[in-house]
Short mmCIF file of C-alpha atoms and ligand atoms in Angstrom, two decimals:
data_model
loop_
_atom_site.label_atom_id
_atom_site.label_comp_id
_atom_site.label_asym_id
_atom_site.label_seq_id
_atom_site.Cartn_x
_atom_site.Cartn_y
_atom_site.Cartn_z
CA UNK A 1 51.35 57.19 3.32
CA UNK A 2 52.56 59.57 0.65
CA UNK A 3 56.26 59.35 -0.03
CA UNK A 4 58.15 62.65 0.46
CA UNK A 5 60.51 61.60 -2.32
CA UNK A 6 59.62 59.38 -5.26
CA UNK A 7 62.47 58.31 -7.50
CA UNK A 8 61.74 57.00 -10.96
CA UNK A 9 64.25 55.47 -13.35
CA UNK A 10 63.58 54.97 -17.04
CA UNK A 11 65.95 52.24 -18.16
CA UNK A 12 66.25 52.49 -21.93
CA UNK A 13 68.48 50.92 -24.52
CA UNK A 14 70.42 54.14 -25.08
CA UNK A 15 69.92 56.18 -21.91
CA UNK A 16 69.09 55.83 -18.25
CA UNK A 17 67.16 58.72 -16.73
CA UNK A 18 66.36 59.39 -13.10
CA UNK A 19 63.62 61.78 -12.01
CA UNK A 20 62.92 62.76 -8.40
CA UNK A 21 59.39 63.91 -7.55
CA UNK A 22 58.33 65.58 -4.31
CA UNK A 23 55.21 64.70 -2.33
CA UNK A 24 52.98 66.81 -4.60
CA UNK A 25 54.43 65.34 -7.79
CA UNK A 26 56.68 68.36 -8.28
CA UNK A 27 59.97 67.78 -10.07
CA UNK A 28 63.00 68.09 -7.75
CA UNK A 29 65.93 66.58 -9.62
CA UNK A 30 66.61 64.94 -12.96
CA UNK A 31 69.61 63.42 -14.68
CA UNK A 32 70.13 61.42 -17.86
CA UNK A 33 73.20 59.29 -18.65
CA UNK A 34 74.16 56.87 -21.42
CA UNK A 35 73.28 53.19 -20.89
CA UNK A 36 76.41 51.01 -20.67
CA UNK A 37 76.16 48.93 -23.84
CA UNK A 38 75.43 45.25 -23.30
CA UNK A 39 76.82 45.25 -19.75
CA UNK A 40 74.33 44.27 -17.05
CA UNK A 41 76.63 44.85 -14.06
CA UNK A 42 77.61 48.30 -15.31
CA UNK A 43 73.92 49.09 -15.91
CA UNK A 44 73.12 48.18 -12.30
CA UNK A 45 75.99 50.31 -10.97
CA UNK A 46 74.89 53.27 -13.10
CA UNK A 47 71.39 53.06 -11.63
CA UNK A 48 72.70 52.81 -8.07
CA UNK A 49 74.99 55.81 -8.63
CA UNK A 50 72.07 57.89 -9.93
CA UNK A 51 69.95 57.06 -6.88
CA UNK A 52 72.79 57.94 -4.52
CA UNK A 53 73.52 61.19 -6.32
CA UNK A 54 69.86 62.27 -6.19
CA UNK A 55 69.47 61.39 -2.53
CA UNK A 56 72.71 63.14 -1.57
CA UNK A 57 71.61 66.25 -3.41
CA UNK A 58 68.14 66.26 -1.83
CA UNK A 59 69.07 64.95 1.65
CA UNK A 60 66.14 62.52 1.51
CA UNK A 61 65.68 58.81 1.01
CA UNK A 62 63.15 57.94 -1.66
CA UNK A 63 60.97 55.16 -2.93
CA UNK A 64 62.17 53.72 -6.24
CA UNK A 65 60.26 52.62 -9.31
CA UNK A 66 61.91 51.46 -12.52
CA UNK A 67 60.42 51.43 -16.01
CA UNK A 68 61.93 48.86 -18.38
CA UNK A 69 61.42 47.92 -22.02
CA UNK A 70 60.29 44.44 -21.01
CA UNK A 71 58.47 42.50 -18.31
CA UNK A 72 59.40 40.80 -15.07
CA UNK A 73 58.28 37.16 -15.12
CA UNK A 74 56.04 36.57 -12.10
CA UNK A 75 57.22 33.05 -11.36
CA UNK A 76 60.97 33.67 -11.48
CA UNK A 77 61.48 37.42 -11.02
CA UNK A 78 63.64 37.39 -14.14
CA UNK A 79 63.30 39.89 -16.97
CA UNK A 80 61.71 38.74 -20.24
CA UNK A 81 60.51 40.33 -23.49
CA UNK A 82 63.17 43.07 -23.23
CA UNK A 83 64.72 44.61 -26.30
CA UNK A 84 67.76 45.59 -24.20
CA UNK A 85 68.97 42.03 -24.39
CA UNK A 86 71.52 42.23 -21.56
CA UNK A 87 68.52 42.48 -19.19
CA UNK A 88 66.92 39.23 -20.36
CA UNK A 89 67.11 36.52 -17.73
CA UNK A 90 68.48 38.87 -15.05
CA UNK A 91 66.97 39.26 -11.55
CA UNK A 92 66.94 43.06 -11.90
CA UNK A 93 64.60 43.84 -9.02
CA UNK A 94 66.32 41.47 -6.59
CA UNK A 95 69.73 42.94 -7.47
CA UNK A 96 68.60 46.54 -7.09
CA UNK A 97 66.89 45.77 -3.79
CA UNK A 98 70.08 44.23 -2.41
CA UNK A 99 72.26 47.09 -3.60
CA UNK A 100 69.92 49.89 -2.48
CA UNK A 101 68.48 48.24 0.64
CA UNK A 102 64.85 48.94 -0.13
CA UNK A 103 61.87 47.49 -1.95
CA UNK A 104 61.87 48.35 -5.67
CA UNK A 105 58.93 48.28 -8.07
CA UNK A 106 59.35 47.51 -11.76
CA UNK A 107 56.92 47.97 -14.63
CA UNK A 108 57.15 47.96 -18.38
CA UNK A 109 57.37 51.25 -20.20
CA UNK A 110 53.83 51.20 -21.63
CA UNK A 111 52.45 50.71 -18.12
CA UNK A 112 54.61 53.60 -16.89
CA UNK A 113 53.26 55.77 -19.72
CA UNK A 114 49.65 54.98 -18.75
CA UNK A 115 50.35 55.58 -15.06
CA UNK A 116 52.05 58.91 -15.68
CA UNK A 117 49.19 60.20 -17.80
CA UNK A 118 46.62 58.92 -15.27
CA UNK A 119 48.47 60.45 -12.30
CA UNK A 120 48.87 64.03 -13.48
CA UNK A 121 48.75 63.98 -17.25
CA UNK A 122 46.12 63.97 -19.97
CA UNK A 123 43.94 61.44 -18.10
CA UNK A 124 44.23 62.99 -14.63
CA UNK A 125 41.10 62.39 -12.58
CA UNK A 126 39.93 59.35 -14.57
CA UNK A 127 39.61 56.04 -12.72
CA UNK A 128 39.91 53.68 -15.69
CA UNK A 129 42.61 54.64 -18.20
CA UNK A 130 44.07 52.78 -21.16
CA UNK A 131 47.39 54.13 -22.43
CA UNK A 132 48.58 53.29 -25.93
CA UNK A 133 52.01 53.80 -27.44
CA UNK A 134 51.98 54.07 -31.23
CA UNK A 135 55.67 54.16 -32.14
CA UNK A 136 58.24 51.74 -33.50
CA UNK A 137 56.05 49.14 -31.82
CA UNK A 138 52.58 49.24 -30.30
CA UNK A 139 52.19 48.86 -26.55
CA UNK A 140 49.43 49.36 -24.05
CA UNK A 141 48.95 49.76 -20.33
CA UNK A 142 45.98 49.75 -18.01
CA UNK A 143 45.55 51.88 -14.88
CA UNK A 144 42.56 51.42 -12.60
CA UNK A 145 42.02 53.61 -9.54
CA UNK A 146 45.56 54.96 -9.79
CA UNK A 147 47.33 51.60 -9.94
CA UNK A 148 48.87 49.72 -12.83
CA UNK A 149 47.13 46.42 -13.56
CA UNK A 150 49.88 43.99 -14.53
CA UNK A 151 47.97 40.71 -14.61
CA UNK A 152 48.82 37.14 -13.67
CA UNK A 153 51.03 36.72 -16.75
CA UNK A 154 52.45 40.23 -16.54
CA UNK A 155 50.96 41.15 -19.91
CA UNK A 156 47.83 43.16 -19.09
CA UNK A 157 47.35 45.81 -21.76
CA UNK A 158 49.58 44.06 -24.35
CA UNK A 159 47.13 44.80 -27.05
CA UNK A 160 49.69 45.27 -29.83
CA UNK A 161 49.86 41.52 -30.43
CA UNK A 162 46.15 40.91 -30.63
CA UNK A 163 45.11 40.07 -34.16
CA UNK A 164 43.38 42.91 -35.92
CA UNK A 165 39.94 41.54 -36.88
CA UNK A 166 39.95 40.13 -40.43
CA UNK A 167 36.90 42.10 -41.40
CA UNK A 168 39.11 45.06 -41.88
CA UNK A 169 37.12 48.25 -42.32
CA UNK A 170 38.55 48.86 -45.80
CA UNK A 171 37.83 45.39 -47.18
CA UNK A 172 40.23 42.60 -48.04
CA UNK A 173 43.93 43.20 -47.69
CA UNK A 174 46.18 43.42 -50.74
CA UNK A 175 48.85 40.91 -51.75
CA UNK A 176 46.42 38.02 -52.16
CA UNK A 177 44.87 38.66 -48.76
CA UNK A 178 48.12 37.99 -46.93
CA UNK A 179 48.24 39.38 -43.45
CA UNK A 180 51.68 40.69 -42.53
CA UNK A 181 53.92 38.63 -40.26
CA UNK A 182 54.92 40.04 -36.89
CA UNK A 183 58.29 39.46 -35.21
CA UNK A 184 56.35 37.64 -32.45
CA UNK A 185 55.64 34.84 -34.93
CA UNK A 186 51.95 35.60 -35.43
CA UNK A 187 50.19 37.18 -38.37
CA UNK A 188 48.08 40.29 -38.60
CA UNK A 189 48.97 41.70 -35.16
CA UNK A 190 47.66 45.17 -34.37
CA UNK A 191 51.32 46.26 -34.25
CA UNK A 192 51.95 45.21 -37.86
CA UNK A 193 49.35 47.78 -39.00
CA UNK A 194 49.41 50.51 -36.37
CA UNK A 195 53.11 51.01 -35.56
CA UNK A 196 55.13 53.54 -37.56
CA UNK A 197 56.79 50.78 -39.62
CA UNK A 198 53.33 49.18 -40.05
CA UNK A 199 51.92 52.40 -41.49
CA UNK A 200 54.89 52.73 -43.87
CA UNK A 201 54.59 49.08 -44.98
CA UNK A 202 50.86 49.46 -45.64
CA UNK A 203 51.52 52.52 -47.80
CA UNK A 204 54.19 50.60 -49.70
CA UNK A 205 51.87 47.62 -50.31
CA UNK A 206 49.08 49.72 -51.82
CA UNK A 207 50.76 52.81 -53.24
CA UNK A 208 54.18 51.27 -53.92
CA UNK A 209 56.01 54.24 -52.44
CA UNK A 210 58.67 53.68 -49.81
CA UNK A 211 58.14 56.61 -47.43
CA UNK A 212 58.57 57.33 -43.73
CA UNK A 213 55.41 57.76 -41.63
CA UNK A 214 56.24 61.49 -41.32
CA UNK A 215 56.44 61.84 -45.10
CA UNK A 216 53.12 60.03 -45.58
CA UNK A 217 51.43 62.30 -43.03
CA UNK A 218 52.90 65.41 -44.69
CA UNK A 219 51.74 64.25 -48.14
CA UNK A 220 48.22 63.60 -46.84
CA UNK A 221 48.17 67.15 -45.44
CA UNK A 222 49.02 68.41 -48.94
CA UNK A 223 46.07 66.53 -50.41
CA UNK A 224 47.91 63.54 -51.95
CA UNK A 225 45.22 60.95 -52.60
CA UNK A 226 47.39 57.85 -51.99
CA UNK A 227 48.69 59.14 -48.66
CA UNK A 228 45.20 60.26 -47.67
CA UNK A 229 43.85 56.78 -48.38
CA UNK A 230 46.66 55.23 -46.31
CA UNK A 231 45.82 57.46 -43.34
CA UNK A 232 42.13 56.66 -43.71
CA UNK A 233 42.92 52.93 -43.58
CA UNK A 234 45.11 53.57 -40.54
CA UNK A 235 42.29 55.44 -38.80
CA UNK A 236 39.70 52.77 -39.62
CA UNK A 237 41.99 50.06 -38.21
CA UNK A 238 42.89 52.03 -35.10
CA UNK A 239 39.19 52.67 -34.45
CA UNK A 240 38.43 48.95 -34.86
CA UNK A 241 41.29 47.90 -32.58
CA UNK A 242 40.41 50.46 -29.88
CA UNK A 243 36.72 49.50 -30.04
CA UNK A 244 37.73 45.99 -28.93
CA UNK A 245 39.51 47.53 -25.93
CA UNK A 246 36.48 49.67 -25.10
CA UNK A 247 34.14 46.67 -25.28
CA UNK A 248 36.26 44.89 -22.63
CA UNK A 249 37.59 47.64 -20.36
CA UNK A 250 35.18 50.51 -21.04
CA UNK A 251 37.78 53.11 -20.03
CA UNK A 252 36.93 56.74 -19.36
CA UNK A 253 40.02 57.90 -21.23
CA UNK A 254 42.34 56.41 -23.85
CA UNK A 255 45.63 58.31 -24.03
CA UNK A 256 47.85 58.04 -27.08
CA UNK A 257 51.64 58.37 -26.94
CA UNK A 258 54.54 57.58 -29.26
CA UNK A 259 55.45 59.25 -32.55
CA UNK A 260 52.13 58.63 -34.34
CA UNK A 261 50.15 60.16 -31.47
CA UNK A 262 51.24 63.53 -32.84
CA UNK A 263 48.81 63.26 -35.80
CA UNK A 264 46.09 65.79 -34.82
CA UNK A 265 43.37 64.31 -37.06
CA UNK A 266 43.33 61.04 -35.09
CA UNK A 267 41.53 62.74 -32.22
CA UNK A 268 38.76 63.97 -34.54
CA UNK A 269 38.40 60.95 -36.80
CA UNK A 270 38.82 57.89 -34.56
CA UNK A 271 35.82 58.68 -32.30
CA UNK A 272 33.72 59.12 -35.46
CA UNK A 273 34.67 55.60 -36.61
CA UNK A 274 34.73 53.60 -33.41
CA UNK A 275 31.02 53.89 -32.52
CA UNK A 276 30.01 51.37 -35.20
CA UNK A 277 32.11 48.68 -33.47
CA UNK A 278 31.20 49.46 -29.84
CA UNK A 279 28.32 47.75 -28.06
CA UNK A 280 26.72 50.95 -26.80
CA UNK A 281 24.45 53.53 -28.39
CA UNK A 282 26.58 56.35 -26.99
CA UNK A 283 30.33 56.36 -26.33
CA UNK A 284 31.61 58.68 -23.59
CA UNK A 285 35.22 57.44 -23.75
CA UNK A 286 37.59 60.31 -24.54
CA UNK A 287 40.56 59.89 -26.88
CA UNK A 288 43.33 62.32 -25.91
CA UNK A 289 46.95 63.06 -26.68
CA UNK A 290 49.60 62.56 -24.00
CA UNK A 291 50.69 65.50 -21.86
CA UNK A 292 54.13 64.38 -20.70
CA UNK A 293 55.53 62.99 -23.95
CA UNK A 294 59.02 61.56 -23.64
CA UNK A 295 58.98 62.14 -19.88
CA UNK A 296 56.09 59.74 -19.34
CA UNK A 297 58.32 56.70 -18.80
CA UNK A 298 60.36 58.19 -16.03
CA UNK A 299 57.39 59.97 -14.44
CA UNK A 300 55.32 56.78 -14.42
CA UNK A 301 58.22 54.88 -12.84
CA UNK A 302 58.27 57.41 -9.99
CA UNK A 303 54.47 57.09 -9.60
CA UNK A 304 54.76 53.31 -9.08
CA UNK A 305 54.78 54.25 -5.40
CA UNK A 306 51.77 56.11 -3.90
ZN1 ZN B 1 52.89 40.24 -32.87
#
């Protein structure tokens, strides 16, 4: 049964946003408030107040999905891997269900991004969609037949902490072949090369210029050879890392989000590089830019209910 009112909440470290969608996915109501800093109880009450305000305004009771920067542990129902640390170890879903007297669905923000783009975004109509966030970190989410796949460990799509293959497309890495450390404790994670900070660090290692990702991209556009080489390494690595995803999931569409997804040349160059790493003579997978941008988290949360 299609819900007449789908409520989605994007619970972020700095803001909490609620979006209400009608049965056809049309936007009915939206509000954004500041996240109470480091205060779990106040965060809960803010979310409850937003739901009540939306439902009072619309005279409808809705389903509720919540996108979080973390994961709910399957065995305990407690939040883990969250960068909003007041959420860690809390039974968020249980508490919201008790306060709002309804079943609540929770997913991490990369899964919400993928679901939003699969539902009515850049991957609408595709059955097998991989969503990638290339931002401060690297995240991924998998949607098959309109549903998020979360996996038995709750980490399906967490591709950012796979090791990038050592046979890096541009040859051995600098600094005596050292692969950069990741905050997760491993070395050479996809995230340490393909996040915004990863791109900046790579440029610093080879060109010895400390620049933001935006500045590197702008310099490459102006024909700077060092910045151009950095972007070419970035593209070769992204192609290699996505080829591994394609060999396993064979998605129809890969959607990119996050700050680095706004580099137009990625959509031309990556599909030219990835074929050499993919076990197929032709590759029909499409690489596309997000449609909903910053709204994807809250939209995907609302779409957690059919
Ligand atoms: Zn890592």
